Steps between C-alpha positions, in 0.01 A plus 500: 500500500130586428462916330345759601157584326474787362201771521292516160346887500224534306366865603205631402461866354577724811363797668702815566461507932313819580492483842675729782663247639539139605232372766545238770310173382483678170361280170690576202421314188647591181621818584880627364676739789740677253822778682226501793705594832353304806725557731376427861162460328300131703328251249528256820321199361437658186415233194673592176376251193600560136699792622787684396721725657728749325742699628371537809698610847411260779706626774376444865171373288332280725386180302435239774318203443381665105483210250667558166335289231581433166631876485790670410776745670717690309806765532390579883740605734461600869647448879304284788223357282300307726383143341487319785259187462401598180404308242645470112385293273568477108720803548787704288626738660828684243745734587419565851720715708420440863671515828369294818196353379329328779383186345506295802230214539436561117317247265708526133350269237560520180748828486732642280736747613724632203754762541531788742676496789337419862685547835435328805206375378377245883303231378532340802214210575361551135376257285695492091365252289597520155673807487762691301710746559709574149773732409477765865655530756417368867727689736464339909154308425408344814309149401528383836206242607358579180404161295649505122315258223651542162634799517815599274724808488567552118836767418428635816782653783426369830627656739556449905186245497343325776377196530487438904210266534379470168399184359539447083350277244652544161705810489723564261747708576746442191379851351653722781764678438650600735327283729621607913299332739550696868340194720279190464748339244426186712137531397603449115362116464248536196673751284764433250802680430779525219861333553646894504251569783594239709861613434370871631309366793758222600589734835174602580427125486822444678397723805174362493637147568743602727778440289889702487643577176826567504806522260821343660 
């Protein structure tokens, strides 16, 4: 079982963003968005570098295809953030509170995501390679078809997670806890487990196979 590399931030002295707003294929280099709210605001394509964001409301911000690099995201909090085919890379992102995320067809390399809480975050098709997710919680992620390279889940709750499709490459799992897995348990080859998982999981794996359990 090969870990997950970590991002090393090393930001440079940051500008206060003055602008009105974000702008599609924007170019954002060392720039801090502190308690900004860009809510239905389009940085489409947008590149952020040596970034930070603070605060910030993303909800129904549309993101597609921006690349995050070697910034950082914390405390923001939103509904229907739209990441799709983005790009994030030597990433922490802390304390997020965010429902439906569209991540889908995502590239994550190098990411930390530590605390927070994130429902029904769709990954679906994306690319993690080396990423964390420590101490939040995941309620209904949808990994399905995504492709998983040392990624671990560290004191997080997992919740209702699906893995329909999905193809792994060390993941450790043992860090989940509660760890509920809603489909795709059949897709599991590559990750590793604890012994009181597997004792939690035995019906789901059960089902999967096929296989009655019954008492008497």
């Amino acid at each position: 079982m090969k870990p997950a590399r970590r991002p090393e931030l090393r930001l440079p002295p940051l500008e206060p963003y003055g602008g009105a707003g974000l702008e599609p294929d924007g170019d954002y280099d060392g720039v801090e968005f502190r308690g900004g709210d860009l809510t239905g605001q389009d940085g489409a394509g947008a590149r952020f570098m040596d970034c930070v964001l603070t605060s910030c409301t993303l909800t129904e911000t549309r993101l597609r295809k921006a690349r995050f690099l070697d910034s950082a995201v914390t405390g923001v909090q939103g509904v229907g953030t739209d990441l799709a085919e983005a790009t994030l890379r030597d990433v922490e992102v802390t304390e997020p509170r965010l429902g439906g995320v569209q991540l889908h067809g995502a590239v994550l390399e190098r990411v930390v995501i530590r605390g927070g809480k994130l429902d029904y975050l769709n990954l679906r098709t994306a690319r993690l390679r080396d990423v964390v997710f420590e101490n939040c919680v995941l309620v209904e992620p949808d990994f399905g078809g995504a492709r998983l390279e040392r990624v671990e889940f560290a004191g997080c709750a997992v919740k209702g997670a699906d893995f329909t499709a999905a193809t792994l490459k060390d993941v450790d799992l043992r860090g989940a806890e509660p760890l509920e897995i809603a489909g795709g348990v059949d897709r599991l080859s590559g990750a590793v487990i604890s012994p009181g998982q597997l004792m939690d999981l035995a019906e789901v794996f059960a089902a999967a196979l096929g296989v009655r359990v019954r008492v008497g």
